[in-house]
mmCIF file of C-alpha atoms in Angstrom:
data_model
loop_
_atom_site.group_PDB
_atom_site.id
_atom_site.type_symbol
_atom_site.label_atom_id
_atom_site.label_comp_id
_atom_site.label_asym_id
_atom_site.label_seq_id
_atom_site.Cartn_x
_atom_site.Cartn_y
_atom_site.Cartn_z
ATOM 1 C CA MET A 1 88.308 117.698 96.885
ATOM 2 C CA ARG A 2 84.694 118.333 96.782
ATOM 3 C CA ARG A 3 83.541 115.655 98.341
ATOM 4 C CA ASP A 4 79.428 117.110 98.027
ATOM 5 C CA VAL A 5 78.180 112.829 96.739
ATOM 6 C CA PRO A 6 74.934 112.935 95.952
ATOM 7 C CA THR A 7 76.117 116.052 93.147
ATOM 8 C CA LEU A 8 78.895 114.236 92.335
ATOM 9 C CA VAL A 9 76.836 111.700 91.440
ATOM 10 C CA ALA A 10 74.328 113.505 89.374
ATOM 11 C CA ARG A 11 76.040 114.847 87.216
ATOM 12 C CA ALA A 12 77.715 112.324 86.194
ATOM 13 C CA ARG A 13 74.382 110.274 85.945
ATOM 14 C CA GLU A 14 74.017 113.413 83.137
ATOM 15 C CA GLY A 15 76.844 112.149 81.378
ATOM 16 C CA ASP A 16 79.726 113.870 83.040
ATOM 17 C CA ALA A 17 83.676 112.961 82.826
ATOM 18 C CA ARG A 18 85.428 114.377 85.468
ATOM 19 C CA SER A 19 82.585 113.097 88.161
ATOM 20 C CA VAL A 20 82.818 110.269 87.149
ATOM 21 C CA ALA A 21 86.376 110.374 86.950
ATOM 22 C CA ARG A 22 86.298 112.231 90.514
ATOM 23 C CA LEU A 23 84.226 109.306 92.051
ATOM 24 C CA ILE A 24 86.326 106.631 90.458
ATOM 25 C CA THR A 25 89.872 108.600 92.110
ATOM 26 C CA LEU A 26 87.759 108.449 95.807
ATOM 27 C CA VAL A 27 87.596 104.237 95.508
ATOM 28 C CA GLU A 28 90.697 104.266 94.808
ATOM 29 C CA ASN A 29 92.199 106.068 97.100
ATOM 30 C CA GLY A 30 89.262 104.557 100.017
ATOM 31 C CA ASP A 31 88.124 107.667 101.155
ATOM 32 C CA PRO A 32 86.013 108.377 104.138
ATOM 33 C CA ALA A 33 82.706 108.649 102.000
ATOM 34 C CA LEU A 34 83.351 105.859 100.329
ATOM 35 C CA PRO A 35 80.293 104.839 101.828
ATOM 36 C CA GLU A 36 78.202 107.048 100.829
ATOM 37 C CA VAL A 37 79.157 106.757 97.904
ATOM 38 C CA ALA A 38 77.837 102.906 97.237
ATOM 39 C CA ALA A 39 74.792 104.496 98.943
ATOM 40 C CA THR A 40 73.452 106.639 96.868
ATOM 41 C CA LEU A 41 75.086 104.115 93.383
ATOM 42 C CA ALA A 42 73.681 101.227 94.858
ATOM 43 C CA PRO A 43 70.228 101.689 93.020
ATOM 44 C CA TYR A 44 71.746 101.892 90.008
ATOM 45 C CA ALA A 45 72.958 98.610 90.325
ATOM 46 C CA GLY A 46 73.019 95.485 88.561
ATOM 47 C CA ARG A 47 71.600 97.531 84.600
ATOM 48 C CA ALA A 48 75.642 97.387 82.649
ATOM 49 C CA GLN A 49 76.751 94.784 80.694
ATOM 50 C CA VAL A 50 80.033 93.771 82.128
ATOM 51 C CA VAL A 51 82.372 91.883 79.660
ATOM 52 C CA GLY A 52 86.455 90.842 81.003
ATOM 53 C CA LEU A 53 89.220 91.016 78.866
ATOM 54 C CA THR A 54 92.687 88.762 80.031
ATOM 55 C CA GLY A 55 94.951 86.901 78.212
ATOM 56 C CA SER A 56 98.541 86.921 78.075
ATOM 57 C CA PRO A 57 101.082 90.203 77.869
ATOM 58 C CA GLY A 58 101.247 91.117 73.919
ATOM 59 C CA VAL A 59 98.510 89.419 72.903
ATOM 60 C CA GLY A 60 96.425 92.625 71.965
ATOM 61 C CA LYS A 61 94.187 93.245 75.409
ATOM 62 C CA SER A 62 94.174 96.439 74.288
ATOM 63 C CA THR A 63 93.821 96.361 70.885
ATOM 64 C CA THR A 64 91.184 94.319 71.203
ATOM 65 C CA THR A 65 88.933 96.363 73.409
ATOM 66 C CA ASN A 66 89.011 99.203 71.563
ATOM 67 C CA GLU A 67 87.911 97.890 69.406
ATOM 68 C CA LEU A 68 85.142 96.220 70.648
ATOM 69 C CA VAL A 69 84.306 99.704 71.784
ATOM 70 C CA LYS A 70 84.095 101.070 68.069
ATOM 71 C CA ALA A 71 82.057 98.134 67.374
ATOM 72 C CA LEU A 72 79.625 98.562 70.628
ATOM 73 C CA ARG A 73 79.147 102.285 70.164
ATOM 74 C CA ALA A 74 78.203 101.552 66.647
ATOM 75 C CA THR A 75 74.949 99.607 68.105
ATOM 76 C CA GLY A 76 74.086 103.040 70.571
ATOM 77 C CA ARG A 77 75.493 101.918 72.915
ATOM 78 C CA ARG A 78 77.137 104.125 76.013
ATOM 79 C CA VAL A 79 80.314 102.125 76.472
ATOM 80 C CA GLY A 80 82.759 102.204 80.149
ATOM 81 C CA VAL A 81 86.144 101.171 79.826
ATOM 82 C CA LEU A 82 88.716 100.383 82.617
ATOM 83 C CA ALA A 83 91.852 98.935 82.072
ATOM 84 C CA VAL A 84 94.208 97.596 84.532
ATOM 85 C CA ASP A 85 97.528 98.246 84.062
ATOM 86 C CA PRO A 86 100.112 96.249 86.944
ATOM 87 C CA SER A 87 101.940 98.556 89.431
ATOM 88 C CA SER A 88 105.354 98.049 90.031
ATOM 89 C CA PRO A 89 106.915 96.389 92.946
ATOM 90 C CA PHE A 90 109.942 97.989 93.272
ATOM 91 C CA THR A 91 108.226 101.632 92.748
ATOM 92 C CA GLY A 92 104.760 102.008 93.107
ATOM 93 C CA GLY A 93 104.144 102.692 89.726
ATOM 94 C CA ALA A 94 102.464 102.303 86.964
ATOM 95 C CA ILE A 95 102.612 103.984 83.087
ATOM 96 C CA LEU A 96 98.649 103.225 82.833
ATOM 97 C CA GLY A 97 99.593 102.849 78.644
ATOM 98 C CA ASP A 98 96.415 100.856 77.985
ATOM 99 C CA ARG A 99 94.948 103.520 77.365
ATOM 100 C CA VAL A 100 96.956 105.152 74.161
ATOM 101 C CA ARG A 101 95.478 102.407 72.048
ATOM 102 C CA MET A 102 92.192 104.056 72.946
ATOM 103 C CA GLN A 103 92.436 107.012 70.796
ATOM 104 C CA GLU A 104 90.170 108.092 68.884
ATOM 105 C CA HIS A 105 87.361 107.643 71.691
ATOM 106 C CA THR A 106 88.899 110.091 73.696
ATOM 107 C CA LEU A 107 86.139 112.862 72.049
ATOM 108 C CA ASP A 108 83.508 110.927 72.706
ATOM 109 C CA PRO A 109 80.511 111.695 75.132
ATOM 110 C CA GLY A 110 79.324 108.364 74.886
ATOM 111 C CA VAL A 111 82.490 106.169 76.107
ATOM 112 C CA TYR A 112 84.395 106.894 78.838
ATOM 113 C CA ILE A 113 87.729 105.174 79.857
ATOM 114 C CA ARG A 114 89.439 105.183 82.628
ATOM 115 C CA SER A 115 93.132 103.614 83.061
ATOM 116 C CA MET A 116 93.929 101.776 86.937
ATOM 117 C CA SER A 117 96.885 100.516 88.816
ATOM 118 C CA SER A 118 96.893 96.985 90.178
ATOM 119 C CA ARG A 119 98.684 98.969 92.559
ATOM 120 C CA GLY A 120 99.591 96.402 94.290
ATOM 121 C CA GLN A 121 96.614 93.314 94.206
ATOM 122 C CA LEU A 122 96.879 90.417 92.877
ATOM 123 C CA GLY A 123 94.387 87.775 90.390
ATOM 124 C CA GLY A 124 94.821 90.860 86.989
ATOM 125 C CA LEU A 125 92.682 93.053 88.763
ATOM 126 C CA SER A 126 92.699 96.153 91.288
ATOM 127 C CA ALA A 127 91.539 96.159 94.414
ATOM 128 C CA ALA A 128 89.148 99.688 93.264
ATOM 129 C CA THR A 129 87.948 98.032 90.278
ATOM 130 C CA PRO A 130 84.668 96.039 90.915
ATOM 131 C CA GLN A 131 83.117 99.784 93.270
ATOM 132 C CA ALA A 132 84.650 101.272 89.774
ATOM 133 C CA VAL A 133 82.553 99.257 87.627
ATOM 134 C CA ARG A 134 78.953 100.254 90.101
ATOM 135 C CA VAL A 135 80.432 104.046 89.117
ATOM 136 C CA LEU A 136 80.051 103.633 85.637
ATOM 137 C CA GLU A 137 76.680 102.452 86.219
ATOM 138 C CA GLY A 138 75.475 104.495 87.781
ATOM 139 C CA ALA A 139 76.972 106.898 85.373
ATOM 140 C CA GLY A 140 74.631 105.118 83.131
ATOM 141 C CA CYS A 141 77.273 103.197 80.379
ATOM 142 C CA GLU A 142 74.859 99.998 79.280
ATOM 143 C CA VAL A 143 78.356 98.439 78.760
ATOM 144 C CA ILE A 144 81.957 98.060 80.757
ATOM 145 C CA LEU A 145 84.619 96.511 78.945
ATOM 146 C CA VAL A 146 87.232 96.001 82.155
ATOM 147 C CA GLU A 147 90.798 94.619 80.637
ATOM 148 C CA THR A 148 92.987 92.725 83.245
ATOM 149 C CA VAL A 149 96.572 93.188 83.167
ATOM 150 C CA GLY A 150 99.086 90.494 81.688
ATOM 151 C CA VAL A 151 98.265 87.835 83.056
ATOM 152 C CA GLY A 152 99.556 84.019 83.131
ATOM 153 C CA GLN A 153 97.639 80.238 84.342
ATOM 154 C CA ALA A 154 96.507 81.600 88.069
ATOM 155 C CA GLU A 155 94.680 85.218 87.651
ATOM 156 C CA VAL A 156 91.240 84.819 87.158
ATOM 157 C CA GLU A 157 90.287 87.307 89.935
ATOM 158 C CA ILE A 158 87.925 88.658 86.780
ATOM 159 C CA ALA A 159 85.255 86.039 86.192
ATOM 160 C CA THR A 160 83.944 86.724 89.844
ATOM 161 C CA LEU A 161 83.634 90.700 87.768
ATOM 162 C CA ALA A 162 82.635 90.225 84.518
ATOM 163 C CA ASP A 163 79.187 89.082 83.744
ATOM 164 C CA THR A 164 81.349 87.569 80.677
ATOM 165 C CA THR A 165 85.490 86.834 79.989
ATOM 166 C CA LEU A 166 86.620 86.070 76.980
ATOM 167 C CA VAL A 167 90.780 84.756 77.232
ATOM 168 C CA LEU A 168 92.613 86.255 74.601
ATOM 169 C CA LEU A 169 94.445 84.047 73.276
ATOM 170 C CA ALA A 170 97.136 83.648 70.399
ATOM 171 C CA PRO A 171 98.817 81.426 67.743
ATOM 172 C CA GLY A 172 102.776 80.633 68.984
ATOM 173 C CA MET A 173 102.137 80.936 72.849
ATOM 174 C CA GLY A 174 101.607 76.869 73.543
ATOM 175 C CA ASP A 175 101.191 73.585 72.588
ATOM 176 C CA ALA A 176 98.434 71.261 72.882
ATOM 177 C CA ILE A 177 99.352 70.141 76.696
ATOM 178 C CA GLN A 178 99.740 74.268 77.599
ATOM 179 C CA ALA A 179 95.480 74.613 76.667
ATOM 180 C CA VAL A 180 94.838 71.442 79.238
ATOM 181 C CA LYS A 181 96.706 72.945 81.988
ATOM 182 C CA ALA A 182 94.133 74.537 84.695
ATOM 183 C CA GLY A 183 94.175 77.710 85.501
ATOM 184 C CA VAL A 184 92.591 80.885 83.122
ATOM 185 C CA LEU A 185 91.297 79.453 80.383
ATOM 186 C CA GLU A 186 88.939 77.798 82.536
ATOM 187 C CA ILE A 187 87.248 81.116 82.936
ATOM 188 C CA ALA A 188 86.903 81.145 79.167
ATOM 189 C CA ASP A 189 82.997 82.223 78.424
ATOM 190 C CA VAL A 190 84.612 82.705 74.514
ATOM 191 C CA PHE A 191 88.011 82.006 73.495
ATOM 192 C CA VAL A 192 89.264 84.778 71.169
ATOM 193 C CA ILE A 193 92.543 83.578 68.435
ATOM 194 C CA ASN A 194 94.131 86.607 68.288
ATOM 195 C CA LYS A 195 95.843 87.807 65.759
ATOM 196 C CA ALA A 196 94.289 84.586 63.010
ATOM 197 C CA ASP A 197 95.950 86.246 59.846
ATOM 198 C CA ARG A 198 100.004 84.734 61.697
ATOM 199 C CA PRO A 199 101.395 80.961 61.125
ATOM 200 C CA GLY A 200 99.952 79.001 63.873
ATOM 201 C CA ALA A 201 96.474 80.012 64.235
ATOM 202 C CA ASP A 202 94.494 76.843 62.986
ATOM 203 C CA ALA A 203 96.656 74.244 64.728
ATOM 204 C CA THR A 204 94.947 76.852 68.300
ATOM 205 C CA TYR A 205 92.154 76.250 67.221
ATOM 206 C CA ARG A 206 92.044 73.420 66.434
ATOM 207 C CA ASP A 207 94.217 72.694 70.263
ATOM 208 C CA ILE A 208 91.387 74.839 71.987
ATOM 209 C CA GLN A 209 88.434 72.584 70.559
ATOM 210 C CA GLY A 210 90.675 69.381 71.462
ATOM 211 C CA MET A 211 90.492 71.149 74.981
ATOM 212 C CA LEU A 212 87.050 71.791 74.872
ATOM 213 C CA GLY A 213 86.466 68.241 74.363
ATOM 214 C CA LEU A 214 87.962 66.969 76.834
ATOM 215 C CA GLY A 215 85.294 68.931 79.553
ATOM 216 C CA GLU A 216 82.477 66.922 80.903
ATOM 217 C CA ARG A 217 78.908 69.120 80.781
ATOM 218 C CA LEU A 218 75.251 67.820 81.314
ATOM 219 C CA ALA A 219 72.936 69.018 78.912
ATOM 220 C CA GLY A 220 71.961 72.950 78.066
ATOM 221 C CA ASP A 221 75.449 74.103 79.744
ATOM 222 C CA TRP A 222 77.228 76.258 77.885
ATOM 223 C CA ARG A 223 80.347 74.796 75.483
ATOM 224 C CA PRO A 224 82.739 77.840 75.169
ATOM 225 C CA GLN A 225 82.259 79.323 72.535
ATOM 226 C CA VAL A 226 85.773 80.296 69.657
ATOM 227 C CA VAL A 227 86.690 82.636 67.796
ATOM 228 C CA ARG A 228 88.972 84.135 65.500
ATOM 229 C CA ALA A 229 89.967 88.168 65.261
ATOM 230 C CA THR A 230 93.041 90.849 64.479
ATOM 231 C CA ALA A 231 92.600 92.698 66.059
ATOM 232 C CA VAL A 232 94.661 95.143 65.037
ATOM 233 C CA ARG A 233 92.630 95.101 61.125
ATOM 234 C CA GLY A 234 88.993 94.714 62.783
ATOM 235 C CA GLU A 235 88.355 91.807 61.202
ATOM 236 C CA GLY A 236 86.381 89.260 63.503
ATOM 237 C CA ILE A 237 85.169 91.568 65.829
ATOM 238 C CA ASP A 238 80.866 90.978 64.450
ATOM 239 C CA ASP A 239 82.055 87.604 65.292
ATOM 240 C CA VAL A 240 83.376 89.023 68.452
ATOM 241 C CA VAL A 241 80.298 90.885 69.878
ATOM 242 C CA ALA A 242 77.823 88.016 67.982
ATOM 243 C CA ALA A 243 80.113 85.563 70.528
ATOM 244 C CA ILE A 244 79.576 87.992 73.484
ATOM 245 C CA GLU A 245 75.379 88.457 72.454
ATOM 246 C CA LYS A 246 75.030 85.136 72.715
ATOM 247 C CA HIS A 247 76.388 83.753 75.795
ATOM 248 C CA ARG A 248 74.514 86.945 77.231
ATOM 249 C CA ALA A 249 71.003 85.445 75.776
ATOM 250 C CA TRP A 250 72.158 82.051 77.250
ATOM 251 C CA LEU A 251 72.828 83.468 81.283
ATOM 252 C CA GLU A 252 69.608 85.707 80.740
ATOM 253 C CA SER A 253 67.523 82.187 79.312
ATOM 254 C CA THR A 254 69.502 80.014 82.304
ATOM 255 C CA GLY A 255 68.971 82.249 85.123
ATOM 256 C CA LYS A 256 72.366 81.989 85.783
ATOM 257 C CA LEU A 257 73.183 85.653 84.729
ATOM 258 C CA THR A 258 71.274 86.722 88.392
ATOM 259 C CA ALA A 259 73.920 83.664 89.935
ATOM 260 C CA ARG A 260 76.732 85.291 88.946
ATOM 261 C CA ARG A 261 75.909 88.134 90.050
ATOM 262 C CA GLU A 262 75.069 87.199 92.919
ATOM 263 C CA ARG A 263 78.277 85.721 93.389
ATOM 264 C CA ARG A 264 79.946 88.485 92.005
ATOM 265 C CA ALA A 265 78.127 90.752 95.493
ATOM 266 C CA ALA A 266 79.821 87.772 97.832
ATOM 267 C CA VAL A 267 83.009 88.516 97.326
ATOM 268 C CA GLU A 268 82.331 92.158 97.061
ATOM 269 C CA VAL A 269 81.068 92.352 100.324
ATOM 270 C CA GLU A 270 84.010 89.687 101.369
ATOM 271 C CA ALA A 271 86.642 91.252 100.487
ATOM 272 C CA ILE A 272 84.892 94.584 102.354
ATOM 273 C CA ALA A 273 84.786 92.649 106.250
ATOM 274 C CA LEU A 274 88.198 91.427 104.675
ATOM 275 C CA GLY A 275 89.615 94.462 104.288
ATOM 276 C CA ALA A 276 88.431 95.902 107.336
ATOM 277 C CA LEU A 277 89.136 92.763 109.502
ATOM 278 C CA ARG A 278 92.978 93.868 107.853
ATOM 279 C CA ALA A 279 93.039 97.642 109.083
ATOM 280 C CA ARG A 280 91.760 96.272 112.407
ATOM 281 C CA ILE A 281 94.302 93.916 112.940
ATOM 282 C CA GLY A 282 96.859 96.838 111.257
ATOM 283 C CA ASP A 283 95.578 98.367 114.228
ATOM 284 C CA LEU A 284 96.891 95.883 117.112
ATOM 285 C CA LYS A 285 100.026 96.155 115.757
ATOM 286 C CA HIS A 286 100.219 99.683 117.624
ATOM 287 C CA GLY A 287 99.529 98.409 120.903
ATOM 288 C CA THR A 288 100.336 95.550 122.502
ATOM 289 C CA ALA A 289 98.057 92.474 122.545
ATOM 290 C CA LEU A 290 99.796 91.296 119.015
ATOM 291 C CA SER A 291 103.634 91.878 120.475
ATOM 292 C CA THR A 292 102.695 90.304 124.397
ATOM 293 C CA LEU A 293 101.305 87.082 121.824
ATOM 294 C CA ALA A 294 104.543 87.188 120.035
ATOM 295 C CA THR A 295 106.568 87.120 122.493
ATOM 296 C CA ALA A 296 105.014 83.875 123.970
ATOM 297 C CA VAL A 297 105.249 81.720 121.008
ATOM 298 C CA ALA A 298 108.954 82.699 120.572
ATOM 299 C CA ALA A 299 109.187 80.989 123.753
ATOM 300 C CA GLY A 300 107.644 78.393 123.305
ATOM 301 C CA GLU A 301 104.739 79.128 126.015
ATOM 302 C CA LEU A 302 101.540 79.070 123.589
ATOM 303 C CA ASP A 303 101.371 77.966 120.673
ATOM 304 C CA PRO A 304 100.796 80.527 117.511
ATOM 305 C CA TYR A 305 96.657 78.766 116.502
ATOM 306 C CA ALA A 306 95.785 79.548 119.813
ATOM 307 C CA ALA A 307 97.561 82.991 119.566
ATOM 308 C CA ALA A 308 95.838 84.061 117.171
ATOM 309 C CA GLU A 309 92.835 83.576 118.509
ATOM 310 C CA GLU A 310 93.217 85.597 121.083
ATOM 311 C CA LEU A 311 94.010 87.778 118.708
ATOM 312 C CA VAL A 312 90.686 87.011 116.976
ATOM 313 C CA LYS A 313 88.301 87.340 120.440
ATOM 314 C CA GLY A 314 90.900 90.808 120.489
ATOM 315 C CA LEU A 315 88.675 92.017 117.340
#
């Protein structure tokens, strides 16, 4: 693959989908050109609105994403989509099937859709997702929708990446006890009760409102919106967009948008630094330092904390 990074970025800025695809592939593969890619894209950071969509498998994340793309394109905005699919813990493969539900946007030059494998990463995203967001920002996308894998109660990584996080729910997926459990429900800026035409939608709405009523908030704090939708019919999507825009306005008026993006940058830098450290520790496995320390620990001559300290000193 040709790695003329400035040319790829320039073409991506002009809307060339192949150049965008190549840049994201460099990111996903951890290519040696990645630092140059990041440096070239840095001037374009922070220009896009990043919206995360998360929820359990089967709540309609991909269908909702598709309808949001349609609504946003109707306003003339350029949209990027990153859809993360789980990878098999046995084969490492991934179907990457989320974009199948977004076929109608394939020929729209104002939409770029990329499916990504989680590659074993926990938290609901791929390790490459933050840098892929930067690529789409550099390509001129005004709104970036990031769809996570189907999550449980603890996969909350999307909250560190998105300006606004949508948590999708569906009727019949839990009672009031589930609604007050800690975890993914706590990261929502907007709750979307999808499949609202099904029995139990009103009960789910009441449960979420009840959960929100239990929380303590200071004056001026954001109270998550609760919106009903039936994405497969396109119903309620305008209300979802309105809730996203309302949250965006609140972020800007309170200065929280800058704070969230600084937090995102801190997490990103920390992840890159930890990745570099892991790589260096991996290199140690091919030397004698780690095996020597392991032998001492196994023989009871050294405790594991002291051994780890010695290992860190050697980095």
